[in-house]
Amino acid sequence: MSEMSPKEFKHILVGVDDSDDAQLAFRYAINRAKSDGAKLTIVSILEQDNMNVYEAMSKDFIHGQRSDLEAHVQQYQKLAEQFGIKDVTTVVDEGDPGETIVKDIIPALKPDLLVIGSISKKGVRKYFGSQAAYMAKHAPISVLVVR
């Protein structure tokens, strides 16, 4: 162990929503991306569990919700770019956040670090287990859980 240097990441994936922990995760991710010169991908998942059956069946409702979420995630992208991150992309998808990120997004994008907040802000998941715990257990890459 002649020299101990921290691992540098090339592609950081950060999960965002409106929770305080997700805000902290985003701040950590942009700082880490800047210091490592890493690509940053910002992801948010439209949870269909939070919709009633009529909303879930309405294409207009889903499209409106998705459009709102995409606009919100683009605000995160602007903040990251203003902070000096040169390579920033966004992903908005639908489904169960933990499963969608672990099973679909990580294999497709191949990041080497996932940064997430520790607390789910809504839904039954806050009572029956954490999305963060699921992702930390099942993700094939390093996971940093911020609180």
XYZ file of N, CA, C and O in Angstrom:
588
model
N 0.838 -1.178 0.000
C 0.000 0.000 0.000
C 0.885 1.244 0.000
O 0.938 1.984 0.964
N 1.557 1.434 -1.098
C 2.435 2.590 -1.170
C 1.657 3.889 -1.297
O 2.058 4.914 -0.767
N 0.540 3.833 -1.984
C -0.237 5.070 -2.157
C -1.724 4.756 -2.067
O -2.223 3.870 -2.756
N -2.422 5.478 -1.216
C -3.858 5.293 -1.070
C -4.564 6.469 -1.726
O -4.505 7.582 -1.219
N -5.186 6.220 -2.853
C -5.948 7.291 -3.493
C -7.375 6.814 -3.690
O -7.610 5.634 -3.954
N -8.320 7.716 -3.568
C -9.712 7.302 -3.715
C -10.019 6.907 -5.157
O -9.379 7.389 -6.090
N -10.976 6.025 -5.294
C -11.407 5.593 -6.622
C -12.053 6.766 -7.343
O -12.831 7.516 -6.768
N -11.698 6.934 -8.603
C -12.359 7.950 -9.423
C -13.402 7.260 -10.282
O -13.182 6.176 -10.814
N -14.545 7.915 -10.405
C -15.637 7.365 -11.188
C -15.724 8.090 -12.529
O -15.443 9.283 -12.613
N -16.125 7.362 -13.556
C -16.226 7.930 -14.893
C -17.661 8.313 -15.262
O -17.881 9.181 -16.084
N -18.638 7.629 -14.656
C -20.050 7.875 -14.976
C -20.878 7.681 -13.708
O -20.995 6.575 -13.192
N -21.470 8.770 -13.234
C -22.257 8.753 -11.999
C -23.736 8.881 -12.352
O -24.130 9.760 -13.106
N -24.527 7.994 -11.778
C -25.978 8.021 -11.925
C -26.556 8.485 -10.602
O -26.233 7.923 -9.550
N -27.398 9.523 -10.627
C -28.003 10.014 -9.387
C -29.522 9.982 -9.532
O -30.073 10.440 -10.524
N -30.185 9.407 -8.533
C -31.635 9.365 -8.492
C -32.179 10.580 -7.763
O -31.691 10.918 -6.684
N -33.166 11.248 -8.368
C -33.723 12.452 -7.747
C -35.240 12.376 -7.637
O -35.917 11.758 -8.441
N -35.744 13.002 -6.590
C -37.153 13.331 -6.410
C -37.150 14.604 -5.568
O -36.143 15.308 -5.541
N -38.217 14.907 -4.895
C -38.253 16.143 -4.116
C -37.895 15.967 -2.655
O -37.994 16.907 -1.882
N -37.478 14.775 -2.256
C -37.141 14.558 -0.850
C -35.842 15.273 -0.490
O -34.988 15.530 -1.334
N -35.699 15.603 0.784
C -34.481 16.264 1.256
C -33.249 15.401 1.003
O -32.196 15.908 0.615
N -33.381 14.089 1.220
C -32.248 13.196 1.009
C -31.837 13.144 -0.462
O -30.656 13.055 -0.783
N -32.804 13.197 -1.361
C -32.487 13.205 -2.790
C -31.766 14.496 -3.175
O -30.870 14.489 -4.021
N -32.149 15.585 -2.544
C -31.451 16.853 -2.783
C -29.991 16.745 -2.331
O -29.091 17.211 -3.032
N -29.766 16.136 -1.187
C -28.396 15.928 -0.706
C -27.624 15.002 -1.644
O -26.445 15.234 -1.930
N -28.291 13.947 -2.119
C -27.648 13.018 -3.052
C -27.245 13.747 -4.330
O -26.139 13.551 -4.850
N -28.119 14.601 -4.834
C -27.815 15.369 -6.041
C -26.598 16.262 -5.806
O -25.681 16.317 -6.629
N -26.564 16.954 -4.675
C -25.430 17.838 -4.375
C -24.123 17.051 -4.282
O -23.091 17.478 -4.790
N -24.187 15.885 -3.624
C -22.988 15.049 -3.551
C -22.560 14.627 -4.954
O -21.377 14.692 -5.300
N -23.532 14.179 -5.758
C -23.220 13.659 -7.099
C -22.582 14.719 -7.988
O -21.625 14.430 -8.711
N -23.087 15.955 -7.946
C -22.485 16.976 -8.813
C -21.082 17.344 -8.324
O -20.189 17.581 -9.140
N -20.878 17.360 -7.020
C -19.535 17.624 -6.500
C -18.564 16.510 -6.885
O -17.434 16.774 -7.299
N -19.017 15.278 -6.759
C -18.154 14.130 -7.110
C -17.892 14.099 -8.612
O -16.766 13.859 -9.050
N -18.916 14.354 -9.419
C -18.738 14.366 -10.877
C -17.739 15.448 -11.283
O -16.888 15.227 -12.152
N -17.837 16.590 -10.648
C -16.911 17.682 -10.977
C -15.490 17.320 -10.578
O -14.549 17.509 -11.354
N -15.301 16.785 -9.379
C -13.946 16.458 -8.928
C -13.333 15.305 -9.725
O -12.127 15.286 -9.947
N -14.168 14.360 -10.182
C -13.657 13.221 -10.958
C -13.644 13.487 -12.464
O -13.126 12.675 -13.226
N -14.273 14.590 -12.898
C -14.423 14.828 -14.333
C -15.328 13.789 -14.960
O -15.149 13.376 -16.110
N -16.330 13.339 -14.206
C -17.196 12.240 -14.626
C -18.434 12.739 -15.372
O -18.891 13.864 -15.173
N -18.982 11.858 -16.196
C -20.289 12.091 -16.798
C -21.326 11.946 -15.685
O -21.171 11.113 -14.789
N -22.396 12.736 -15.750
C -23.464 12.660 -14.757
C -24.781 12.383 -15.462
O -25.140 13.092 -16.405
N -25.477 11.359 -15.019
C -26.821 11.078 -15.516
C -27.786 11.218 -14.342
O -27.585 10.611 -13.287
N -28.816 12.029 -14.549
C -29.820 12.294 -13.525
C -31.063 11.493 -13.891
O -31.576 11.622 -15.010
N -31.550 10.678 -12.967
C -32.698 9.820 -13.250
C -33.822 10.072 -12.248
O -33.579 10.339 -11.078
N -35.050 10.020 -12.759
C -36.230 10.068 -11.902
C -37.264 9.119 -12.480
O -37.390 8.992 -13.704
N -37.989 8.460 -11.603
C -38.944 7.436 -12.014
C -40.359 7.860 -11.657
O -40.630 8.232 -10.513
N -41.253 7.798 -12.632
C -42.670 8.056 -12.412
C -43.274 6.785 -11.821
O -43.342 5.750 -12.480
N -43.671 6.886 -10.554
C -44.204 5.726 -9.852
C -45.692 5.575 -10.136
O -46.488 6.426 -9.750
N -46.057 4.490 -10.776
C -47.463 4.264 -11.096
C -48.253 3.785 -9.890
O -49.468 3.855 -9.883
N -47.558 3.336 -8.839
C -48.237 2.900 -7.611
C -49.014 4.036 -6.960
O -49.956 3.805 -6.217
N -48.590 5.272 -7.212
C -49.215 6.422 -6.565
C -50.426 6.944 -7.325
O -50.993 7.956 -6.972
N -50.828 6.247 -8.394
C -51.982 6.672 -9.187
C -53.149 5.732 -8.916
O -52.945 4.545 -8.698
N -54.363 6.289 -8.984
C -55.505 5.391 -8.885
C -55.720 4.724 -10.243
O -55.107 5.097 -11.241
N -56.598 3.736 -10.299
C -56.775 2.941 -11.517
C -57.221 3.794 -12.712
O -56.812 3.573 -13.840
N -58.035 4.803 -12.469
C -58.508 5.655 -13.566
C -57.378 6.535 -14.108
O -57.266 6.734 -15.314
N -56.525 7.025 -13.202
C -55.382 7.832 -13.640
C -54.408 6.969 -14.442
O -53.892 7.392 -15.479
N -54.153 5.758 -13.952
C -53.200 4.874 -14.614
C -53.676 4.468 -16.009
O -52.865 4.211 -16.896
N -54.990 4.424 -16.213
C -55.535 4.050 -17.520
C -55.613 5.234 -18.487
O -55.780 5.046 -19.675
N -55.487 6.432 -17.985
C -55.606 7.618 -18.820
C -54.257 8.010 -19.419
O -53.341 8.425 -18.721
N -54.147 7.885 -20.736
C -52.901 8.260 -21.402
C -52.611 9.740 -21.226
O -51.464 10.152 -21.111
N -53.663 10.569 -21.199
C -53.456 12.008 -21.002
C -52.884 12.295 -19.625
O -51.996 13.128 -19.469
N -53.373 11.583 -18.601
C -52.865 11.790 -17.247
C -51.393 11.371 -17.159
O -50.555 12.119 -16.660
N -51.097 10.177 -17.658
C -49.716 9.670 -17.622
C -48.794 10.620 -18.378
O -47.716 10.975 -17.909
N -49.213 11.050 -19.570
C -48.383 11.951 -20.370
C -48.137 13.261 -19.625
O -47.017 13.771 -19.616
N -49.173 13.805 -18.987
C -49.027 15.047 -18.227
C -48.082 14.884 -17.054
O -47.222 15.738 -16.809
N -48.213 13.778 -16.324
C -47.332 13.508 -15.191
C -45.884 13.353 -15.662
O -44.961 13.883 -15.056
N -45.706 12.621 -16.743
C -44.364 12.392 -17.276
C -43.748 13.700 -17.771
O -42.569 13.974 -17.537
N -44.534 14.519 -18.449
C -44.037 15.814 -18.935
C -43.599 16.704 -17.783
O -42.550 17.360 -17.855
N -44.396 16.726 -16.716
C -44.037 17.504 -15.530
C -42.723 17.004 -14.926
O -41.856 17.798 -14.546
N -42.585 15.681 -14.847
C -41.374 15.096 -14.278
C -40.156 15.388 -15.158
O -39.089 15.725 -14.662
N -40.326 15.295 -16.475
C -39.223 15.595 -17.390
C -38.774 17.045 -17.243
O -37.569 17.329 -17.227
N -39.727 17.969 -17.121
C -39.381 19.386 -16.943
C -38.636 19.588 -15.624
O -37.666 20.357 -15.554
N -39.066 18.880 -14.593
C -38.429 18.990 -13.281
C -36.977 18.477 -13.338
O -36.058 19.112 -12.806
N -36.775 17.353 -14.003
C -35.441 16.764 -14.103
C -34.524 17.656 -14.947
O -33.326 17.763 -14.680
N -35.089 18.336 -15.925
C -34.283 19.266 -16.727
C -33.771 20.435 -15.882
O -32.703 20.980 -16.169
N -34.508 20.800 -14.840
C -34.027 21.831 -13.922
C -32.778 21.349 -13.183
O -31.836 22.124 -12.976
N -32.771 20.074 -12.784
C -31.574 19.495 -12.170
C -30.406 19.539 -13.155
O -29.275 19.838 -12.784
N -30.689 19.220 -14.422
C -29.643 19.231 -15.436
C -29.038 20.631 -15.579
O -27.815 20.785 -15.625
N -29.889 21.649 -15.601
C -29.396 23.025 -15.707
C -28.510 23.389 -14.516
O -27.468 24.027 -14.677
N -28.923 22.993 -13.321
C -28.113 23.258 -12.127
C -26.739 22.594 -12.228
O -25.716 23.205 -11.897
N -26.723 21.352 -12.682
C -25.450 20.633 -12.809
C -24.549 21.307 -13.845
O -23.340 21.457 -13.623
N -25.135 21.734 -14.943
C -24.348 22.411 -15.978
C -23.826 23.750 -15.477
O -22.670 24.112 -15.731
N -24.656 24.482 -14.739
C -24.216 25.755 -14.170
C -23.089 25.550 -13.160
O -22.226 26.408 -13.002
N -23.086 24.400 -12.496
C -22.046 24.074 -11.516
C -20.728 23.715 -12.202
O -19.687 23.696 -11.572
N -20.803 23.423 -13.498
C -19.584 23.133 -14.246
C -19.431 21.706 -14.721
O -18.363 21.328 -15.217
N -20.483 20.902 -14.600
C -20.422 19.539 -15.114
C -20.615 19.623 -16.629
O -21.615 20.145 -17.114
N -19.654 19.092 -17.380
C -19.684 19.243 -18.834
C -20.596 18.245 -19.539
O -21.205 18.560 -20.546
N -20.681 17.026 -19.018
C -21.449 15.968 -19.670
C -22.592 15.534 -18.744
O -22.385 14.739 -17.827
N -23.784 16.092 -18.978
C -24.951 15.812 -18.135
C -26.095 15.336 -19.023
O -26.433 15.988 -20.007
N -26.688 14.210 -18.658
C -27.866 13.712 -19.355
C -28.952 13.400 -18.332
O -28.679 13.316 -17.131
N -30.173 13.221 -18.817
C -31.290 12.883 -17.940
C -32.030 11.663 -18.477
O -32.021 11.395 -19.673
N -32.662 10.954 -17.548
C -33.500 9.809 -17.890
C -34.754 9.890 -17.030
O -34.669 10.073 -15.820
N -35.910 9.772 -17.663
C -37.176 9.656 -16.950
C -37.814 8.353 -17.418
O -37.903 8.101 -18.620
N -38.222 7.526 -16.472
C -38.836 6.250 -16.803
C -40.030 6.044 -15.891
O -40.299 6.864 -15.021
N -40.722 4.954 -16.091
C -41.913 4.642 -15.296
C -41.757 3.277 -14.659
O -41.131 2.394 -15.240
N -42.335 3.118 -13.462
C -42.332 1.829 -12.800
C -41.931 1.935 -11.345
O -42.006 2.986 -10.729
N -41.465 0.826 -10.818
C -40.954 0.764 -9.464
C -39.535 1.335 -9.500
O -38.689 0.840 -10.243
N -39.250 2.385 -8.721
C -37.943 3.039 -8.842
C -36.742 2.103 -8.667
O -35.844 2.101 -9.507
N -36.734 1.328 -7.603
C -35.594 0.453 -7.357
C -35.376 -0.549 -8.466
O -34.272 -0.697 -8.998
N -36.428 -1.245 -8.828
C -36.315 -2.262 -9.871
C -35.975 -1.654 -11.224
O -35.159 -2.194 -11.963
N -36.600 -0.545 -11.557
C -36.353 0.081 -12.860
C -34.907 0.539 -12.976
O -34.255 0.317 -14.002
N -34.391 1.158 -11.918
C -33.002 1.627 -11.950
C -32.038 0.446 -12.013
O -31.116 0.426 -12.834
N -32.245 -0.560 -11.174
C -31.318 -1.697 -11.108
C -31.410 -2.593 -12.341
O -30.389 -3.008 -12.892
N -32.620 -2.896 -12.788
C -32.789 -3.885 -13.856
C -32.765 -3.297 -15.267
O -32.453 -4.011 -16.222
N -33.114 -2.011 -15.408
C -33.197 -1.434 -16.752
C -32.148 -0.348 -17.006
O -31.426 -0.390 -17.992
N -32.091 0.616 -16.118
C -31.268 1.800 -16.377
C -29.778 1.518 -16.214
O -28.977 1.873 -17.081
N -29.384 0.869 -15.135
C -27.957 0.575 -14.932
C -27.405 -0.301 -16.068
O -26.363 0.038 -16.641
N -28.075 -1.401 -16.446
C -27.519 -2.199 -17.557
C -27.456 -1.423 -18.886
O -26.530 -1.626 -19.667
N -28.407 -0.537 -19.111
C -28.419 0.205 -20.375
C -27.350 1.286 -20.422
O -26.697 1.487 -21.447
N -27.136 1.989 -19.301
C -26.228 3.137 -19.299
C -24.816 2.812 -18.812
O -23.884 3.561 -19.069
N -24.682 1.747 -18.047
C -23.402 1.293 -17.515
C -22.635 2.348 -16.700
O -21.440 2.563 -16.921
N -23.307 2.991 -15.733
C -22.567 3.887 -14.835
C -21.712 3.053 -13.891
O -21.895 1.835 -13.793
N -20.775 3.697 -13.200
C -19.989 2.943 -12.232
C -20.254 3.366 -10.791
O -19.680 2.808 -9.865
N -21.161 4.341 -10.584
C -21.588 4.727 -9.236
C -23.039 5.180 -9.296
O -23.408 5.954 -10.179
N -23.827 4.712 -8.343
C -25.206 5.163 -8.156
C -25.267 5.933 -6.847
O -24.845 5.415 -5.801
N -25.769 7.164 -6.903
C -25.926 7.990 -5.702
C -27.413 8.211 -5.484
O -28.111 8.676 -6.399
N -27.907 7.859 -4.295
C -29.332 7.972 -3.989
C -29.534 8.464 -2.562
O -28.666 8.297 -1.709
N -30.695 9.056 -2.323
C -31.086 9.434 -0.970
C -31.588 8.219 -0.220
O -31.984 7.225 -0.821
N -31.612 8.303 1.095
C -31.961 7.132 1.899
C -33.445 6.985 2.193
O -33.889 5.926 2.599
N -34.225 8.041 2.000
C -35.631 7.981 2.418
C -36.556 8.144 1.228
O -36.419 9.074 0.446
N -37.525 7.233 1.129
C -38.570 7.372 0.125
C -39.547 8.424 0.616
O -39.973 8.406 1.763
N -39.924 9.342 -0.251
C -40.751 10.457 0.199
C -42.239 10.154 0.248
O -42.989 10.867 0.866
N -42.665 9.093 -0.437
C -44.099 8.835 -0.469
C -44.379 7.373 -0.750
O -43.487 6.602 -1.020
N -45.633 7.041 -0.721
C -46.053 5.694 -1.076
C -45.853 4.693 0.052
O -45.306 4.994 1.098
N -46.293 3.466 -0.213
C -46.208 2.420 0.808
C -44.778 1.997 1.077
O -44.481 1.430 2.114
N -43.868 2.293 0.165
C -42.485 1.867 0.345
C -41.852 2.452 1.608
O -40.954 1.864 2.177
N -42.298 3.627 2.023
C -41.700 4.201 3.227
C -42.041 3.371 4.454
O -41.384 3.468 5.469
N -43.064 2.524 4.349
C -43.441 1.661 5.464
C -42.913 0.241 5.311
O -42.644 -0.432 6.283
N -42.786 -0.241 4.091
C -42.458 -1.650 3.860
C -41.065 -1.866 3.297
O -40.818 -2.821 2.600
N -40.152 -0.983 3.558
C -38.784 -1.176 3.095
C -38.354 -0.043 2.207
O -39.155 0.680 1.651
N -37.113 0.083 2.086
C -36.538 1.229 1.424
C -36.101 0.899 0.005
O -35.488 -0.134 -0.239
N -36.387 1.829 -0.913
C -35.871 1.696 -2.278
C -34.344 1.713 -2.233
O -33.693 0.988 -2.968
N -33.803 2.540 -1.355
C -32.345 2.634 -1.237
C -31.747 1.287 -0.834
O -30.722 0.867 -1.376
N -32.374 0.618 0.127
C -31.876 -0.686 0.566
C -31.934 -1.696 -0.575
O -30.999 -2.478 -0.768
N -33.016 -1.674 -1.345
C -33.138 -2.579 -2.491
C -32.010 -2.325 -3.491
O -31.348 -3.254 -3.954
N -31.796 -1.053 -3.830
C -30.778 -0.727 -4.832
C -29.381 -1.046 -4.316
O -28.543 -1.561 -5.061
N -29.115 -0.760 -3.042
C -27.805 -1.064 -2.475
C -27.534 -2.569 -2.490
O -26.403 -3.002 -2.731
N -28.563 -3.357 -2.270
C -28.397 -4.808 -2.235
C -28.258 -5.415 -3.625
O -27.477 -6.333 -3.837
N -29.025 -4.883 -4.605
C -29.122 -5.558 -5.900
C -28.355 -4.898 -7.042
O -28.168 -5.518 -8.085
N -27.915 -3.668 -6.884
C -27.206 -2.996 -7.974
C -25.854 -3.670 -8.227
O -25.148 -4.020 -7.281
N -25.482 -3.819 -9.488
C -24.204 -4.453 -9.821
C -23.019 -3.470 -9.782
O -21.930 -3.814 -10.219
N -23.263 -2.259 -9.273
C -22.220 -1.233 -9.213
C -22.151 -0.672 -7.788
O -23.011 -0.983 -6.950
N -21.181 0.189 -7.533
C -21.080 0.834 -6.220
C -22.288 1.728 -6.008
O -22.763 2.387 -6.937
N -22.798 1.738 -4.776
C -23.963 2.559 -4.430
C -23.598 3.398 -3.210
O -23.110 2.875 -2.207
N -23.863 4.695 -3.314
C -23.661 5.592 -2.183
C -25.038 6.085 -1.751
O -25.765 6.705 -2.537
N -25.415 5.791 -0.516
C -26.694 6.207 0.032
C -26.434 7.420 0.928
O -25.676 7.332 1.893
N -27.067 8.536 0.579
C -26.841 9.792 1.283
C -28.017 10.080 2.201
O -29.170 9.910 1.820
N -27.709 10.544 3.418
C -28.784 10.961 4.329
C -28.433 12.267 4.978
O -27.368 12.716 5.017
